[in-house]
Structure formats: C-alpha cells, structure tokens
Amino acid sequence: MFPEIGKSGVAGVLLGLLVLAMPGWAGEDFVIGGARVKSGSRASGTLAVPAKDGAGTEIPYTVIHGAKKGPVLALVAGVHAYEYPPILSLYRLKDMIDPKTLRGTVLMVHIANLPSFKKRTIYYGPDDWKNLNRVFPGDIGGTMSQRIAAVLNEEVVKRADVLVDMHCGDGNEALIPYTYWMISGEKRLDAKTRELALAFGLTHIIIDESRTKDPKDSKYLGNTAILQGKPAITTEAGFLGRVDEESIGRNVQGVLSVMRHLDMISGDPAPAADPVWIDKYEVVYSKHDGLFAPRVEMGYFVRQGQIVGTITDYLGAWKEDVKAPFTGILLYIIGTPPCNAGEPLFEVGRVKEK
Ligand SMILES: [Zn+2]
C-alpha cells in the first residue's frame, strides 16, 4: 500500500504545482462580513453596524480578490465623511483594478462613517457627536461612532496586512497634502511604514511619535493597525469639502503607487522624490467660540509669534490674535468662519533639518 500512497502523494503535489502555476489559479475565498469573495473576482456589499437605541448603520465596501497571491491592502475612506477626494478616488480605483491580474486583495471601505456622510457633518458623527478617529478600537455595545470603529477593527483592520487611512482637510480645513508616518518604536515595522509613506507620494511627511501605544485606547484607525503590527499610514490630500480633480488624482495615484510598491500590480512605484520631513507638529486649538479670520494661507511659512489669524465674537468684537507656537509650515488652517473653543484652528509643522 505504501507505494500506492506515495504515488498519489506525488501526483497530488504535481497537480498542486500545476494549479499554482496556472493563471487564474482559484485560491481561497476572501471572507468578510459573512460574504465570500472568489479569487479573481470583485464584490461589493455592506458591513452591518448593529442598532442600539433604534439607530444602526452600514459600511459600504468593495473587495477585489486577486487571482494571484499577495498581501491584503485595506484602503479606508470617509472616516471623516466630509472629506470627499479620498471617497471619490476609491470609486474610481474600484473599476481600475483588475482582479484577474491582481496579486493579493484590495479591501476598500468607501464611506466608513455613513451617518456623517448623510448628514454632512464635519469632525463628528451626528448620532453621538464623537470623532470616529478618536474612539478606536471601538466598542460594539457603545455609541454609534464606537460601534462603527469596532466593526472596522474586526472586519477590516484584522483582515488587513497593510492599511491606508485616507483623509484630507475636512469641510472647513484648507490643507496641503501630507502623510503621517506613525512611529511605533519597532524598527522593522517603522521601516516598512516609512516606505509606505514615501510610496504614497505626497510631498510632506510628518514623523509622528505622538500616538498612544495602548491597543485598548488606540484612538486612530491607522494607529490601531500599527499596534497590531501592521504597516499603516494616514494620508491627507484634498481640502475644504471640494471635489477637485487634482486632489482626487493625488489619491488615485497614491494608491496605485502603494500597490506597485507592494508588488500587487505591475509597474514602478512613484515615491516622493525629495519629501519635506516634518519632525514636530502642533495643532493650535481655539480658546473661544466665535469667528476666525485667517491671515496666512495653507502651506505658507510662519515664524514663531507671528499672528496666523484673529478671533472675533458674535458681536464682531476682537477676542484674540492667535500666533504660531514655533517657526514652520502651515499644514492646515480652518477656512470657514465658525470657530469653537476646544476645536482646531491650524497646524504648524517644523521642517526637519537635513
Ligand atoms: Zn480626516
């Protein structure tokens, strides 16, 4: 009997090798939210966010499950749902990526925060007025934002090998394109994340050592992935609720370049050739409710102590001249009048000396 078993074993291995070598090899299904996606195919659906107090929601996604083996790349748009260029870029990329030639799997979240998208809110979800990108890893028994975060963590972060959390200036923010390179302290992971940040191709990269190291209070989506040992970046390209082609294109090209860097599609990545590295940043928050008038445009250089904008109250009376905390680049500044105590006015980044 032994020779018989040996023969069939050899035949099995040969058959296996043949199947592996065949184009369009039918690999394992990709499973998400109870759905199964066959290799070499594309499928769209929604992830259910359970209802509580009568309100639930869903998260629209697309899976492009390649015919060939490779990493699982999660692309998440709409954590802040008034940030439109990343959202629109994924709808374009969905049809551009061919599952027959793709190596690995692309898992796209089209609009992470659908309640916010529908109600057109900035920063916060309309059900609980929490910032989705401050409540990770979430709580499936918590408020709407916490439940969305919990579903994203279970269904997206845990299934991914690499994650890109795609943002831009919110509906009220004038912002220049940049990427957060979040430092974990683990050299190998940080080296991979650095490559990822370069591959996305945006001209400014923030070296970000400020993120919490507590997996139970990871706060940010990208940081949640990093604390699970997965390379992740947060990208920012687009501003002020606009849907301009330049910003959408930056997001499309960034994703394609990352996919080339990961060898998921053919071609050479187009990394940022000579990025501006930002080694310190500070968000300046408003101390008052009122109206903010910027005096400096996004991307401009400001000196320590320079007046960046002025706050007036609802009667038009002067409240404060808000100054730059140190010398650097204005990465973003709010571009619409409302300002509220405790909310951001602008972010200054210090340029790293070479
Ligand atoms: Zn955002």
JSON list of C-alpha atoms in Angstrom, two decimals, residues 216-294:
[
{"chain": "A", "resi": 216, "resn": "LYS", "atom": "CA", "xyz": [-7.23, 49.32, 24.16]},
{"chain": "A", "resi": 217, "resn": "ASP", "atom": "CA", "xyz": [-7.14, 53.07, 23.53]},
{"chain": "A", "resi": 218, "resn": "SER", "atom": "CA", "xyz": [-5.54, 53.27, 20.09]},
{"chain": "A", "resi": 219, "resn": "LYS", "atom": "CA", "xyz": [-7.82, 56.22, 19.18]},
{"chain": "A", "resi": 220, "resn": "TYR", "atom": "CA", "xyz": [-6.87, 56.45, 15.49]},
{"chain": "A", "resi": 221, "resn": "LEU", "atom": "CA", "xyz": [-7.60, 53.90, 12.77]},
{"chain": "A", "resi": 222, "resn": "GLY", "atom": "CA", "xyz": [-4.03, 53.89, 11.42]},
{"chain": "A", "resi": 223, "resn": "ASN", "atom": "CA", "xyz": [-2.61, 53.59, 14.92]},
{"chain": "A", "resi": 224, "resn": "THR", "atom": "CA", "xyz": [-4.97, 50.65, 15.59]},
{"chain": "A", "resi": 225, "resn": "ALA", "atom": "CA", "xyz": [-3.38, 48.75, 12.70]},
{"chain": "A", "resi": 226, "resn": "ILE", "atom": "CA", "xyz": [0.15, 49.67, 13.78]},
{"chain": "A", "resi": 227, "resn": "LEU", "atom": "CA", "xyz": [-0.49, 48.43, 17.31]},
{"chain": "A", "resi": 228, "resn": "GLN", "atom": "CA", "xyz": [-1.48, 45.09, 15.71]},
{"chain": "A", "resi": 229, "resn": "GLY", "atom": "CA", "xyz": [1.92, 45.01, 13.98]},
{"chain": "A", "resi": 230, "resn": "LYS", "atom": "CA", "xyz": [0.62, 46.08, 10.57]},
{"chain": "A", "resi": 231, "resn": "PRO", "atom": "CA", "xyz": [2.20, 48.86, 8.49]},
{"chain": "A", "resi": 232, "resn": "ALA", "atom": "CA", "xyz": [-0.27, 51.73, 8.16]},
{"chain": "A", "resi": 233, "resn": "ILE", "atom": "CA", "xyz": [-0.25, 55.37, 7.14]},
{"chain": "A", "resi": 234, "resn": "THR", "atom": "CA", "xyz": [-2.72, 58.22, 7.34]},
{"chain": "A", "resi": 235, "resn": "THR", "atom": "CA", "xyz": [-2.84, 60.33, 4.22]},
{"chain": "A", "resi": 236, "resn": "GLU", "atom": "CA", "xyz": [-4.22, 63.84, 3.74]},
{"chain": "A", "resi": 237, "resn": "ALA", "atom": "CA", "xyz": [-4.92, 65.09, 0.22]},
{"chain": "A", "resi": 238, "resn": "GLY", "atom": "CA", "xyz": [-7.79, 67.47, -0.52]},
{"chain": "A", "resi": 239, "resn": "PHE", "atom": "CA", "xyz": [-9.41, 70.35, 1.32]},
{"chain": "A", "resi": 240, "resn": "LEU", "atom": "CA", "xyz": [-12.46, 72.46, 2.19]},
{"chain": "A", "resi": 241, "resn": "GLY", "atom": "CA", "xyz": [-15.08, 69.96, 1.07]},
{"chain": "A", "resi": 242, "resn": "ARG", "atom": "CA", "xyz": [-14.01, 70.32, -2.57]},
{"chain": "A", "resi": 243, "resn": "VAL", "atom": "CA", "xyz": [-14.01, 67.61, -5.19]},
{"chain": "A", "resi": 244, "resn": "ASP", "atom": "CA", "xyz": [-11.19, 68.96, -7.37]},
{"chain": "A", "resi": 245, "resn": "GLU", "atom": "CA", "xyz": [-9.53, 66.66, -9.88]},
{"chain": "A", "resi": 246, "resn": "GLU", "atom": "CA", "xyz": [-6.05, 67.43, -8.60]},
{"chain": "A", "resi": 247, "resn": "SER", "atom": "CA", "xyz": [-6.88, 66.09, -5.12]},
{"chain": "A", "resi": 248, "resn": "ILE", "atom": "CA", "xyz": [-8.81, 63.08, -6.41]},
{"chain": "A", "resi": 249, "resn": "GLY", "atom": "CA", "xyz": [-5.89, 62.31, -8.74]},
{"chain": "A", "resi": 250, "resn": "ARG", "atom": "CA", "xyz": [-3.38, 62.51, -5.88]},
{"chain": "A", "resi": 251, "resn": "ASN", "atom": "CA", "xyz": [-5.38, 59.89, -4.01]},
{"chain": "A", "resi": 252, "resn": "VAL", "atom": "CA", "xyz": [-5.72, 57.63, -7.06]},
{"chain": "A", "resi": 253, "resn": "GLN", "atom": "CA", "xyz": [-2.01, 57.89, -7.90]},
{"chain": "A", "resi": 254, "resn": "GLY", "atom": "CA", "xyz": [-1.04, 57.40, -4.27]},
{"chain": "A", "resi": 255, "resn": "VAL", "atom": "CA", "xyz": [-2.96, 54.14, -4.02]},
{"chain": "A", "resi": 256, "resn": "LEU", "atom": "CA", "xyz": [-1.61, 52.82, -7.34]},
{"chain": "A", "resi": 257, "resn": "SER", "atom": "CA", "xyz": [1.93, 53.66, -6.28]},
{"chain": "A", "resi": 258, "resn": "VAL", "atom": "CA", "xyz": [1.45, 51.86, -2.94]},
{"chain": "A", "resi": 259, "resn": "MET", "atom": "CA", "xyz": [0.09, 48.83, -4.83]},
{"chain": "A", "resi": 260, "resn": "ARG", "atom": "CA", "xyz": [3.18, 48.84, -7.07]},
{"chain": "A", "resi": 261, "resn": "HIS", "atom": "CA", "xyz": [5.41, 49.19, -4.02]},
{"chain": "A", "resi": 262, "resn": "LEU", "atom": "CA", "xyz": [3.71, 46.09, -2.57]},
{"chain": "A", "resi": 263, "resn": "ASP", "atom": "CA", "xyz": [4.08, 44.31, -5.94]},
{"chain": "A", "resi": 264, "resn": "MET", "atom": "CA", "xyz": [0.30, 43.84, -6.23]},
{"chain": "A", "resi": 265, "resn": "ILE", "atom": "CA", "xyz": [0.21, 45.31, -9.74]},
{"chain": "A", "resi": 266, "resn": "SER", "atom": "CA", "xyz": [2.96, 45.73, -12.30]},
{"chain": "A", "resi": 267, "resn": "GLY", "atom": "CA", "xyz": [4.93, 48.92, -12.82]},
{"chain": "A", "resi": 268, "resn": "ASP", "atom": "CA", "xyz": [7.27, 51.03, -10.74]},
{"chain": "A", "resi": 269, "resn": "PRO", "atom": "CA", "xyz": [6.03, 52.98, -7.73]},
{"chain": "A", "resi": 270, "resn": "ALA", "atom": "CA", "xyz": [6.37, 56.76, -7.85]},
{"chain": "A", "resi": 271, "resn": "PRO", "atom": "CA", "xyz": [7.59, 57.61, -4.34]},
{"chain": "A", "resi": 272, "resn": "ALA", "atom": "CA", "xyz": [8.05, 61.18, -3.15]},
{"chain": "A", "resi": 273, "resn": "ALA", "atom": "CA", "xyz": [11.48, 62.01, -4.58]},
{"chain": "A", "resi": 274, "resn": "ASP", "atom": "CA", "xyz": [12.58, 64.59, -2.05]},
{"chain": "A", "resi": 275, "resn": "PRO", "atom": "CA", "xyz": [9.86, 64.95, 0.57]},
{"chain": "A", "resi": 276, "resn": "VAL", "atom": "CA", "xyz": [9.79, 67.66, 3.20]},
{"chain": "A", "resi": 277, "resn": "TRP", "atom": "CA", "xyz": [10.11, 65.83, 6.52]},
{"chain": "A", "resi": 278, "resn": "ILE", "atom": "CA", "xyz": [8.24, 67.39, 9.42]},
{"chain": "A", "resi": 279, "resn": "ASP", "atom": "CA", "xyz": [9.77, 66.34, 12.75]},
{"chain": "A", "resi": 280, "resn": "LYS", "atom": "CA", "xyz": [7.45, 68.25, 15.08]},
{"chain": "A", "resi": 281, "resn": "TYR", "atom": "CA", "xyz": [3.90, 69.44, 14.73]},
{"chain": "A", "resi": 282, "resn": "GLU", "atom": "CA", "xyz": [1.34, 71.19, 16.85]},
{"chain": "A", "resi": 283, "resn": "VAL", "atom": "CA", "xyz": [-2.36, 71.73, 16.39]},
{"chain": "A", "resi": 284, "resn": "VAL", "atom": "CA", "xyz": [-3.42, 75.08, 17.84]},
{"chain": "A", "resi": 285, "resn": "TYR", "atom": "CA", "xyz": [-6.93, 75.00, 19.30]},
{"chain": "A", "resi": 286, "resn": "SER", "atom": "CA", "xyz": [-9.38, 77.84, 19.77]},
{"chain": "A", "resi": 287, "resn": "LYS", "atom": "CA", "xyz": [-9.95, 79.17, 23.28]},
{"chain": "A", "resi": 288, "resn": "HIS", "atom": "CA", "xyz": [-13.15, 80.94, 22.23]},
{"chain": "A", "resi": 289, "resn": "ASP", "atom": "CA", "xyz": [-16.43, 80.47, 20.43]},
{"chain": "A", "resi": 290, "resn": "GLY", "atom": "CA", "xyz": [-16.76, 82.97, 17.62]},
{"chain": "A", "resi": 291, "resn": "LEU", "atom": "CA", "xyz": [-15.45, 83.74, 14.14]},
{"chain": "A", "resi": 292, "resn": "PHE", "atom": "CA", "xyz": [-11.92, 83.03, 12.90]},
{"chain": "A", "resi": 293, "resn": "ALA", "atom": "CA", "xyz": [-10.31, 85.12, 10.16]},
{"chain": "A", "resi": 294, "resn": "PRO", "atom": "CA", "xyz": [-7.10, 83.56, 8.79]}
]
